[in-house]
CSV table of C-alpha atoms in Angstrom, one decimal:
chain,number,residue,atom,x,y,z
A,1478,UNK,CA,13.8,-22.6,-8.8
A,1479,UNK,CA,16.9,-22.2,-10.9
A,1480,UNK,CA,19.4,-19.6,-9.7
A,1481,UNK,CA,19.2,-17.8,-13.1
A,1482,UNK,CA,15.4,-17.5,-12.8
A,1483,UNK,CA,15.6,-16.4,-9.1
A,1484,UNK,CA,18.1,-13.7,-10.1
A,1485,UNK,CA,15.9,-12.3,-12.9
A,1486,UNK,CA,12.8,-12.3,-10.7
A,1487,UNK,CA,14.8,-10.5,-7.9
A,1488,UNK,CA,15.9,-7.8,-10.4
A,1489,UNK,CA,12.4,-7.6,-11.7
A,1490,UNK,CA,11.0,-6.9,-8.2
A,1491,UNK,CA,13.8,-4.5,-7.3
A,1492,UNK,CA,13.2,-2.3,-10.4
A,1493,UNK,CA,9.4,-2.5,-10.2
A,1494,UNK,CA,9.3,-0.8,-6.8
A,1495,UNK,CA,12.4,1.4,-7.4
A,1496,UNK,CA,10.5,3.0,-10.3
A,1497,UNK,CA,7.5,3.7,-8.1
A,1498,UNK,CA,9.5,4.9,-5.2
A,1499,UNK,CA,11.6,7.3,-7.3
A,1500,UNK,CA,8.7,9.7,-8.1
A,1501,UNK,CA,5.8,8.9,-5.8
A,1502,UNK,CA,7.2,10.0,-2.4
A,1503,UNK,CA,8.5,13.3,-3.6
A,1504,UNK,CA,5.8,14.2,-6.2
A,1505,UNK,CA,4.0,16.5,-3.7
A,1506,UNK,CA,7.3,18.4,-3.0
A,1507,UNK,CA,8.0,18.7,-6.8
A,1508,UNK,CA,4.5,20.0,-7.6
A,1509,UNK,CA,4.4,22.6,-4.8
A,1510,UNK,CA,7.9,23.9,-5.4
A,1511,UNK,CA,8.5,23.5,-9.2
A,1512,UNK,CA,5.0,23.8,-10.6
A,1513,UNK,CA,3.8,26.0,-7.7
A,1514,UNK,CA,0.4,24.2,-7.3
A,1515,UNK,CA,-1.8,24.2,-4.2
A,1516,UNK,CA,-2.4,21.3,-1.8
A,1517,UNK,CA,-5.8,20.5,-3.4
A,1518,UNK,CA,-4.1,20.0,-6.7
A,1519,UNK,CA,-1.4,17.8,-5.1
A,1520,UNK,CA,-4.3,15.6,-3.7
A,1521,UNK,CA,-5.9,15.5,-7.1
A,1522,UNK,CA,-2.6,14.3,-8.6
A,1523,UNK,CA,-2.2,11.5,-6.0
A,1524,UNK,CA,-5.9,10.5,-6.5
A,1525,UNK,CA,-4.9,9.3,-10.0
A,1526,UNK,CA,-3.2,6.3,-8.5
A,1527,UNK,CA,-6.5,5.3,-6.8
A,1528,UNK,CA,-8.3,5.7,-10.1
A,1529,UNK,CA,-5.8,3.4,-11.8
A,1530,UNK,CA,-6.0,0.9,-8.9
A,1531,UNK,CA,-9.8,0.7,-9.5
A,1532,UNK,CA,-9.4,0.2,-13.3
A,1533,UNK,CA,-6.3,-2.0,-13.5
A,1534,UNK,CA,-7.9,-5.2,-12.2
A,1535,UNK,CA,-10.3,-5.1,-15.2
A,1536,UNK,CA,-7.4,-4.8,-17.6
A,1537,UNK,CA,-5.4,-7.6,-16.0
A,1538,UNK,CA,-8.4,-9.9,-15.3
A,1539,UNK,CA,-10.3,-9.5,-18.5
A,1540,UNK,CA,-7.7,-8.6,-21.1
A,1541,UNK,CA,-4.0,-9.4,-20.1
A,1542,UNK,CA,-4.6,-12.7,-18.5
A,1543,UNK,CA,-6.8,-13.9,-21.3
A,1544,UNK,CA,-5.0,-12.9,-24.5
A,1545,UNK,CA,-1.3,-12.1,-23.9
A,1546,UNK,CA,1.8,-13.5,-22.3
A,1547,UNK,CA,2.4,-11.7,-19.0
A,1548,UNK,CA,6.0,-10.9,-19.7
A,1549,UNK,CA,5.2,-9.3,-23.0
A,1550,UNK,CA,2.4,-7.2,-21.6
A,1551,UNK,CA,4.7,-6.2,-18.7
A,1552,UNK,CA,7.5,-5.1,-21.1
A,1553,UNK,CA,5.2,-3.1,-23.3
A,1554,UNK,CA,3.6,-1.3,-20.4
A,1555,UNK,CA,6.9,-0.3,-18.9
A,1556,UNK,CA,8.3,0.9,-22.2
A,1557,UNK,CA,5.2,3.0,-22.7
A,1558,UNK,CA,5.4,4.2,-19.1
A,1559,UNK,CA,9.0,5.2,-19.6
A,1560,UNK,CA,8.0,7.5,-22.5
A,1561,UNK,CA,5.2,9.0,-20.4
A,1562,UNK,CA,7.5,9.6,-17.4
A,1563,UNK,CA,10.0,11.4,-19.5
A,1564,UNK,CA,7.3,13.6,-21.1
A,1565,UNK,CA,6.0,14.3,-17.6
A,1566,UNK,CA,9.4,15.7,-16.6
A,1567,UNK,CA,9.1,18.3,-19.4
A,1568,UNK,CA,5.7,19.8,-18.7
A,1569,UNK,CA,5.3,23.1,-16.9
A,1570,UNK,CA,1.5,23.3,-16.4
A,1571,UNK,CA,-0.4,21.3,-13.9
A,1572,UNK,CA,-3.3,20.4,-16.2
A,1573,UNK,CA,-0.9,18.7,-18.6
A,1574,UNK,CA,0.8,17.0,-15.6
A,1575,UNK,CA,-2.5,15.7,-14.2
A,1576,UNK,CA,-3.5,14.0,-17.4
A,1577,UNK,CA,0.0,12.5,-17.9
A,1578,UNK,CA,0.3,11.2,-14.4
A,1579,UNK,CA,-3.2,9.6,-14.8
A,1580,UNK,CA,-2.0,8.0,-18.1
A,1581,UNK,CA,1.2,6.8,-16.4
A,1582,UNK,CA,-0.6,5.3,-13.3
A,1583,UNK,CA,-3.0,3.5,-15.7
A,1584,UNK,CA,0.1,2.0,-17.4
A,1585,UNK,CA,1.9,1.2,-14.1
A,1586,UNK,CA,-0.7,-0.3,-11.8
A,1587,UNK,CA,-1.4,-3.4,-13.9
A,1588,UNK,CA,2.3,-4.2,-13.9
A,1589,UNK,CA,2.2,-4.9,-10.1
A,1590,UNK,CA,-0.2,-7.8,-10.6
A,1591,UNK,CA,1.7,-9.0,-13.7
A,1592,UNK,CA,5.0,-9.1,-11.7
A,1593,UNK,CA,3.3,-11.2,-9.1
A,1594,UNK,CA,1.8,-13.5,-11.7
A,1595,UNK,CA,5.2,-14.1,-13.4
A,1596,UNK,CA,6.9,-14.7,-10.1
A,1597,UNK,CA,4.3,-17.2,-8.8
A,1598,UNK,CA,4.3,-19.1,-12.1
A,1599,UNK,CA,7.9,-20.0,-11.5
A,1600,UNK,CA,7.5,-21.2,-7.9
A,1601,UNK,CA,6.9,-24.7,-6.6
A,1602,UNK,CA,6.5,-23.5,-3.0
A,1603,UNK,CA,5.2,-19.8,-3.1
A,1604,UNK,CA,4.8,-19.6,0.7
A,1605,UNK,CA,8.5,-19.9,1.1
A,1606,UNK,CA,9.9,-18.6,-2.2
A,1607,UNK,CA,7.7,-15.5,-2.8
A,1608,UNK,CA,8.7,-13.5,0.4
A,1609,UNK,CA,12.3,-13.9,-0.5
A,1610,UNK,CA,11.6,-12.3,-3.9
A,1611,UNK,CA,9.1,-9.7,-2.7
A,1612,UNK,CA,11.5,-8.3,-0.1
A,1613,UNK,CA,13.6,-7.0,-3.0
A,1614,UNK,CA,10.7,-4.7,-3.8
A,1615,UNK,CA,11.0,-3.0,-0.5
A,1616,UNK,CA,14.8,-2.8,-1.0
A,1617,UNK,CA,14.1,-1.1,-4.3
A,1618,UNK,CA,11.8,1.4,-2.7
A,1619,UNK,CA,14.4,2.2,0.0
A,1620,UNK,CA,17.2,2.5,-2.6
A,1621,UNK,CA,15.1,5.0,-4.6
A,1622,UNK,CA,14.5,7.1,-1.5
A,1623,UNK,CA,18.2,7.1,-0.6
A,1624,UNK,CA,19.3,8.0,-4.1
A,1625,UNK,CA,16.8,10.9,-4.5
A,1626,UNK,CA,17.5,12.1,-1.0
A,1627,UNK,CA,21.3,12.2,-1.1
A,1628,UNK,CA,21.3,13.6,-4.6
A,1629,UNK,CA,18.9,16.4,-3.4
A,1630,UNK,CA,16.5,15.9,-6.2
A,1631,UNK,CA,13.2,16.0,-4.2
A,1632,UNK,CA,12.0,19.1,-6.0
A,1633,UNK,CA,13.5,18.2,-9.4
A,1634,UNK,CA,12.0,16.9,-12.6
A,1635,UNK,CA,14.9,14.4,-12.5
A,1636,UNK,CA,13.0,12.1,-10.2
A,1637,UNK,CA,10.7,11.3,-13.2
A,1638,UNK,CA,13.6,10.9,-15.6
A,1639,UNK,CA,15.4,8.5,-13.3
A,1640,UNK,CA,12.2,6.5,-13.1
A,1641,UNK,CA,11.9,6.7,-16.9
A,1642,UNK,CA,15.4,5.3,-17.5
A,1643,UNK,CA,14.8,2.4,-15.0
A,1644,UNK,CA,11.5,1.7,-16.7
A,1645,UNK,CA,13.3,1.3,-20.1
A,1646,UNK,CA,15.7,-1.2,-18.5
A,1647,UNK,CA,12.8,-3.1,-16.9
A,1648,UNK,CA,10.8,-3.0,-20.1
A,1649,UNK,CA,13.6,-4.6,-22.0
A,1650,UNK,CA,14.4,-7.1,-19.3
A,1651,UNK,CA,10.7,-8.2,-19.1
A,1652,UNK,CA,10.9,-9.7,-22.6
A,1653,UNK,CA,13.7,-12.0,-21.3
A,1654,UNK,CA,11.7,-13.2,-18.3
A,1655,UNK,CA,10.4,-16.8,-18.1
A,1656,UNK,CA,7.4,-17.3,-20.4
A,1657,UNK,CA,4.1,-16.9,-18.7
A,1658,UNK,CA,1.4,-17.7,-21.3
A,1659,UNK,CA,-2.2,-16.4,-21.1
A,1660,UNK,CA,-4.6,-18.5,-19.2
A,1661,UNK,CA,-7.3,-18.1,-21.9
A,1662,UNK,CA,-9.9,-17.5,-19.2
A,1663,UNK,CA,-11.3,-14.1,-18.3
A,1664,UNK,CA,-12.3,-13.3,-14.7
A,1665,UNK,CA,-15.8,-12.1,-14.2
A,1666,UNK,CA,-16.6,-8.6,-13.1
A,1667,UNK,CA,-18.1,-9.9,-9.9
A,1668,UNK,CA,-14.9,-11.8,-9.1
A,1669,UNK,CA,-12.7,-8.8,-9.9
A,1670,UNK,CA,-14.7,-6.5,-7.7
A,1671,UNK,CA,-15.0,-9.1,-5.0
A,1672,UNK,CA,-18.8,-9.3,-5.2
A,1673,UNK,CA,-18.7,-13.0,-4.5
A,1674,UNK,CA,-17.7,-12.1,-1.0
A,1675,UNK,CA,-20.7,-9.8,-0.2
A,1676,UNK,CA,-22.0,-12.6,2.0
A,1677,UNK,CA,-19.5,-11.5,4.6
A,1678,UNK,CA,-21.5,-8.3,5.1
A,1679,UNK,CA,-24.0,-10.4,7.1
A,1680,UNK,CA,-21.5,-10.2,9.9
A,1681,UNK,CA,-21.4,-6.9,11.8
A,1682,UNK,CA,-17.7,-7.3,12.6
A,1683,UNK,CA,-16.9,-7.6,9.0
A,1684,UNK,CA,-18.9,-4.4,8.2
A,1685,UNK,CA,-17.0,-2.6,11.0
A,1686,UNK,CA,-13.7,-3.8,9.6
A,1687,UNK,CA,-14.6,-2.9,6.0
A,1688,UNK,CA,-15.7,0.7,6.9
A,1689,UNK,CA,-12.7,1.1,9.2
A,1690,UNK,CA,-10.4,0.0,6.3
A,1691,UNK,CA,-11.8,2.8,4.1
A,1692,UNK,CA,-11.7,5.5,6.7
A,1693,UNK,CA,-8.2,4.7,7.9
A,1694,UNK,CA,-7.0,5.4,4.4
A,1695,UNK,CA,-7.7,9.1,4.9
A,1696,UNK,CA,-4.9,9.4,7.5
A,1697,UNK,CA,-2.7,7.2,5.3
A,1698,UNK,CA,-3.2,9.6,2.4
A,1699,UNK,CA,-2.0,12.5,4.5
A,1700,UNK,CA,1.3,10.7,5.0
A,1701,UNK,CA,1.8,9.7,1.4
A,1702,UNK,CA,0.9,13.1,0.0
A,1703,UNK,CA,2.3,15.6,2.4
A,1704,UNK,CA,4.9,14.1,4.7
A,1705,UNK,CA,7.8,14.8,2.3
A,1706,UNK,CA,6.7,18.5,1.6
A,1707,UNK,CA,6.3,18.9,5.4
A,1708,UNK,CA,9.7,17.6,6.2
A,1709,UNK,CA,11.4,19.6,3.5
A,1710,UNK,CA,9.6,22.8,4.6
A,1711,UNK,CA,10.8,22.3,8.1
A,1712,UNK,CA,14.4,22.0,6.8
A,1713,UNK,CA,15.2,18.3,7.2
A,1714,UNK,CA,18.1,17.4,5.1
A,1715,UNK,CA,17.8,14.4,2.8
A,1716,UNK,CA,14.1,14.0,3.8
A,1717,UNK,CA,13.3,11.4,1.2
A,1718,UNK,CA,16.3,9.3,2.3
A,1719,UNK,CA,15.3,9.5,5.9
A,1720,UNK,CA,11.7,8.5,5.1
A,1721,UNK,CA,13.0,5.1,4.0
A,1722,UNK,CA,13.3,4.4,7.7
A,1723,UNK,CA,9.6,3.7,7.5
A,1724,UNK,CA,10.2,0.9,5.0
A,1725,UNK,CA,12.9,-0.5,7.2
A,1726,UNK,CA,10.6,-0.6,10.1
A,1727,UNK,CA,7.9,-2.2,7.9
A,1728,UNK,CA,10.3,-5.1,7.2
A,1729,UNK,CA,11.2,-5.5,10.9
A,1730,UNK,CA,7.6,-5.4,12.2
A,1731,UNK,CA,6.6,-7.9,9.5
A,1732,UNK,CA,9.0,-10.3,11.1
A,1733,UNK,CA,7.5,-9.7,14.5
A,1734,UNK,CA,3.9,-10.2,13.4
A,1735,UNK,CA,3.7,-14.0,14.0
A,1736,UNK,CA,4.8,-13.5,17.6
A,1737,UNK,CA,2.4,-10.5,18.0
A,1738,UNK,CA,-0.5,-12.6,16.7
A,1739,UNK,CA,0.0,-15.2,19.3
A,1740,UNK,CA,0.3,-12.7,22.1
A,1741,UNK,CA,-2.3,-10.1,21.1
A,1742,UNK,CA,-4.9,-11.5,18.6
A,1743,UNK,CA,-6.4,-9.9,15.6
A,1744,UNK,CA,-8.4,-7.1,17.3
A,1745,UNK,CA,-5.6,-5.8,19.4
A,1746,UNK,CA,-3.2,-5.9,16.5
A,1747,UNK,CA,-5.5,-3.8,14.3
A,1748,UNK,CA,-6.2,-1.4,17.2
A,1749,UNK,CA,-2.5,-0.9,17.7
A,1750,UNK,CA,-2.2,-0.1,14.0
A,1751,UNK,CA,-5.0,2.5,14.1
A,1752,UNK,CA,-3.8,4.2,17.3
A,1753,UNK,CA,-0.3,4.3,16.0
A,1754,UNK,CA,-1.6,6.7,13.3
A,1755,UNK,CA,-2.8,9.0,16.1
A,1756,UNK,CA,0.6,8.9,17.8
A,1757,UNK,CA,2.4,9.5,14.5
A,1758,UNK,CA,0.5,12.6,13.6
A,1759,UNK,CA,0.8,14.0,17.1
A,1760,UNK,CA,4.5,13.6,16.8
A,1761,UNK,CA,4.5,15.3,13.4
A,1762,UNK,CA,2.3,18.1,14.8
A,1763,UNK,CA,4.6,19.0,17.7
A,1764,UNK,CA,8.0,17.9,16.4
A,1765,UNK,CA,10.6,20.3,15.0
A,1766,UNK,CA,14.1,20.3,13.5
A,1767,UNK,CA,15.6,21.4,16.9
A,1768,UNK,CA,15.3,19.5,20.2
A,1769,UNK,CA,12.0,17.9,18.9
A,1770,UNK,CA,13.6,16.2,15.8
A,1771,UNK,CA,13.4,12.8,17.6
A,1772,UNK,CA,9.6,13.2,17.3
A,1773,UNK,CA,9.9,13.4,13.5
A,1774,UNK,CA,12.1,10.4,13.3
A,1775,UNK,CA,9.9,8.4,15.6
A,1776,UNK,CA,6.9,9.4,13.5
A,1777,UNK,CA,8.6,8.1,10.4
A,1778,UNK,CA,9.6,4.8,12.1
A,1779,UNK,CA,6.1,4.2,13.2
A,1780,UNK,CA,5.2,3.4,9.6
A,1781,UNK,CA,5.9,-0.3,10.2
A,1782,UNK,CA,3.3,-0.4,13.0
A,1783,UNK,CA,0.8,1.7,11.2
A,1784,UNK,CA,0.8,-0.3,8.0
A,1785,UNK,CA,1.6,-3.8,9.1
A,1786,UNK,CA,-0.5,-4.1,12.2
A,1787,UNK,CA,-3.7,-2.8,10.4
A,1788,UNK,CA,-3.4,-3.5,6.7
A,1789,UNK,CA,-1.4,-6.7,6.7
A,1790,UNK,CA,-3.4,-8.0,9.7
A,1791,UNK,CA,-6.5,-7.1,7.8
A,1792,UNK,CA,-5.4,-9.2,4.9
A,1793,UNK,CA,-4.8,-12.1,7.3
A,1794,UNK,CA,-8.2,-11.6,8.9
A,1795,UNK,CA,-9.9,-11.8,5.5
A,1796,UNK,CA,-7.9,-15.0,4.7
A,1797,UNK,CA,-9.0,-16.7,7.9
A,1798,UNK,CA,-12.6,-15.4,7.8
A,1799,UNK,CA,-13.4,-16.6,4.3
A,1800,UNK,CA,-14.1,-20.0,2.8
A,1801,UNK,CA,-11.6,-21.0,0.1
A,1802,UNK,CA,-14.3,-20.6,-2.6
A,1803,UNK,CA,-14.5,-16.8,-2.3
A,1804,UNK,CA,-11.2,-16.0,-0.5
A,1805,UNK,CA,-9.7,-14.3,-3.6
A,1806,UNK,CA,-12.9,-12.3,-4.2
A,1807,UNK,CA,-12.7,-11.1,-0.6
A,1808,UNK,CA,-9.1,-9.9,-1.0
A,1809,UNK,CA,-10.1,-8.2,-4.2
A,1810,UNK,CA,-13.0,-6.4,-2.5
A,1811,UNK,CA,-10.8,-5.1,0.4
A,1812,UNK,CA,-8.1,-4.0,-2.0
A,1813,UNK,CA,-10.7,-2.2,-4.1
A,1814,UNK,CA,-12.1,-0.5,-1.0
A,1815,UNK,CA,-8.7,0.6,0.4
A,1816,UNK,CA,-6.3,1.4,-2.4
A,1817,UNK,CA,-9.2,2.4,-4.7
A,1818,UNK,CA,-12.1,4.1,-2.8
A,1819,UNK,CA,-10.3,4.8,0.5
A,1820,UNK,CA,-7.2,6.4,-1.0
A,1821,UNK,CA,-9.2,8.3,-3.6
A,1822,UNK,CA,-11.3,9.9,-0.8
A,1823,UNK,CA,-8.2,10.4,1.3
A,1824,UNK,CA,-6.3,12.2,-1.5
A,1825,UNK,CA,-8.9,14.9,-1.9
A,1826,UNK,CA,-9.6,15.2,1.8
A,1827,UNK,CA,-5.9,15.6,2.6
A,1828,UNK,CA,-5.5,18.2,-0.1
A,1829,UNK,CA,-8.5,20.2,1.0
A,1830,UNK,CA,-7.5,20.2,4.7
A,1831,UNK,CA,-4.0,21.2,3.9
A,1832,UNK,CA,-5.1,24.1,1.7
A,1833,UNK,CA,-7.5,25.2,4.5
A,1834,UNK,CA,-4.5,25.8,6.8
A,1835,UNK,CA,-2.6,27.9,4.3
A,1836,UNK,CA,-2.3,31.4,5.8
A,1837,UNK,CA,-0.8,34.7,4.8
A,1838,UNK,CA,1.6,36.0,7.5
A,1839,UNK,CA,3.1,39.4,6.6
A,1840,UNK,CA,2.8,38.7,2.9
A,1841,UNK,CA,4.3,35.2,3.2
A,1842,UNK,CA,2.1,32.2,2.5
A,1843,UNK,CA,2.8,29.2,4.9
A,1844,UNK,CA,1.1,26.0,6.0
A,1845,UNK,CA,0.1,25.6,9.6
A,1846,UNK,CA,1.4,22.1,9.9
A,1847,UNK,CA,0.5,21.6,13.5
A,1848,UNK,CA,-3.2,22.1,12.7
A,1849,UNK,CA,-2.9,20.1,9.5
A,1850,UNK,CA,-1.5,17.0,11.3
A,1851,UNK,CA,-4.1,17.2,14.1
A,1852,UNK,CA,-6.9,16.5,11.6
A,1853,UNK,CA,-5.7,13.0,10.5
A,1854,UNK,CA,-4.8,12.3,14.2
A,1855,UNK,CA,-8.5,13.0,15.2
A,1856,UNK,CA,-9.8,11.0,12.3
A,1857,UNK,CA,-7.7,8.0,13.2
A,1858,UNK,CA,-8.7,8.4,16.9
A,1859,UNK,CA,-12.4,8.3,16.0
A,1860,UNK,CA,-11.9,5.3,13.7
A,1861,UNK,CA,-10.0,3.5,16.5
A,1862,UNK,CA,-12.7,4.2,19.1
A,1863,UNK,CA,-15.4,2.9,16.7
A,1864,UNK,CA,-13.4,-0.2,15.9
A,1865,UNK,CA,-12.8,-0.8,19.7
A,1866,UNK,CA,-16.5,-0.5,20.5
A,1867,UNK,CA,-18.1,-2.4,17.6
A,1868,UNK,CA,-15.6,-5.0,16.4
A,1869,UNK,CA,-16.4,-7.9,18.6
A,1870,UNK,CA,-14.7,-10.8,16.9
A,1871,UNK,CA,-11.8,-12.3,18.8
A,1872,UNK,CA,-9.3,-15.0,18.1
A,1873,UNK,CA,-9.5,-17.7,20.7
A,1874,UNK,CA,-6.5,-19.8,19.7
A,1875,UNK,CA,-4.7,-21.8,17.0
A,1876,UNK,CA,-6.3,-24.6,15.1
A,1877,UNK,CA,-4.3,-27.7,15.7
A,1878,UNK,CA,-4.1,-30.5,13.1
A,1879,UNK,CA,-1.8,-33.4,13.9
A,1880,UNK,CA,-0.2,-31.3,16.7
A,1881,UNK,CA,0.8,-28.6,14.3
A,1882,UNK,CA,-0.6,-25.0,14.3
A,1883,UNK,CA,-2.4,-24.5,11.0
A,1884,UNK,CA,-4.9,-21.7,11.2
A,1885,UNK,CA,-6.3,-19.1,13.7
A,1886,UNK,CA,-10.1,-19.2,13.9
A,1887,UNK,CA,-12.3,-16.3,15.0
A,1888,UNK,CA,-14.5,-16.8,18.0
A,1889,UNK,CA,-17.6,-18.5,16.8
A,1890,UNK,CA,-20.3,-21.0,17.7
A,1891,UNK,CA,-19.8,-24.6,16.6
A,1892,UNK,CA,-21.7,-24.2,13.4
A,1893,UNK,CA,-19.6,-21.3,12.3
A,1894,UNK,CA,-16.4,-23.2,13.2
A,1895,UNK,CA,-17.5,-26.1,11.0
A,1896,UNK,CA,-18.1,-23.7,8.1
A,1897,UNK,CA,-14.7,-22.1,8.6
A,1898,UNK,CA,-13.0,-25.5,8.9
A,1899,UNK,CA,-14.9,-26.9,6.0
A,1900,UNK,CA,-12.6,-28.0,3.1
A,1901,UNK,CA,-9.5,-28.0,5.3
A,1902,UNK,CA,-9.6,-31.4,6.7
A,1903,UNK,CA,-11.7,-34.5,7.2
A,1904,UNK,CA,-9.9,-35.4,10.4
A,1905,UNK,CA,-12.5,-36.2,13.1
A,1906,UNK,CA,-9.9,-35.6,15.8
A,1907,UNK,CA,-9.7,-31.8,15.0
A,1908,UNK,CA,-9.5,-29.8,18.2
A,1909,UNK,CA,-9.3,-26.2,19.3
A,1910,UNK,CA,-6.8,-25.1,21.9
A,1911,UNK,CA,-7.9,-22.3,24.3
């Protein structure tokens, strides 16, 4: 890849996630303080992102990929998004805000797939090149949190305006990205929804994994929707900036995952991820700004374990579980289930639970955060126990081809192993190391 192309793609990824991070983390704080809405309405606002996540694959797969160049669609969506974000910063009523944030998320979510498509189209070796570009997205998210936190804008409409200005810049930049012409082919609805992978439901362990992935999104929604309002209400300074420690830990634990896979295996990895949610919310429940502030920091830092060890491990599990013919469909199915269905349910559940613990004390309305955080802790505990009891699939070792580790296979009988190996090699000397 030419250095000029790498630079443009790096800036593209940086701004793409900076824009999202600028308004998303602090939206709950803004709504509760500036528009004076309740927690249920906050959950409803966050649910719009899940609605957009469900709809956007149809737009990308059946419209954008078929008729238009990706960079032109990306630029148009970001310019329209910039106008929407700026208008959002001017409204004073939640009903207007809700419809506008729905419109914006419908504009923004397709851009994530388009950014990846543009990047991959310029790479000869995506396995090596893409992570180096994608890491700039996490850097952009961290930069947004640091900026918003240190400028003390968490309850200000300026978060949306900053995102709008950056969206204008990215919209213009997009038209100067390398050309990515349309494929001329439209993906089928079954492929977009991952219906080609329904054969996986014949395996009990996959059913357990699928249901657990949806349910664990409920605790995840509590964190995304209410961690920032919680920390601000406790009096933590620069809460948005300090929450970026979660993204830093996400990067670090991502680097540790290959070693963890070799030592622990897929089941233990995902169990650690689930039970980390329990620990995180217990720390939030009993932490404070005084002597217990370490509990709050540790709860934030656990984000890397919570996210990487379950969600990223789950994506790897899907990749290893599936035949190449429906691997993409399976990834689409689990994305639809988690960021679509799971987060949609979690947004409303988190809002309803938080509102349930709003009490009047001597004329002052306040949230009982200890009780609130215990709810997702219990949910995560139940999910973890169910996963422990019913997910029976284990990894028995690396697949060795020509003395090189290539894949990790689930424990299976010889027939299943042949199906999993099928298409990878014709080498009759294939062997499994215990």
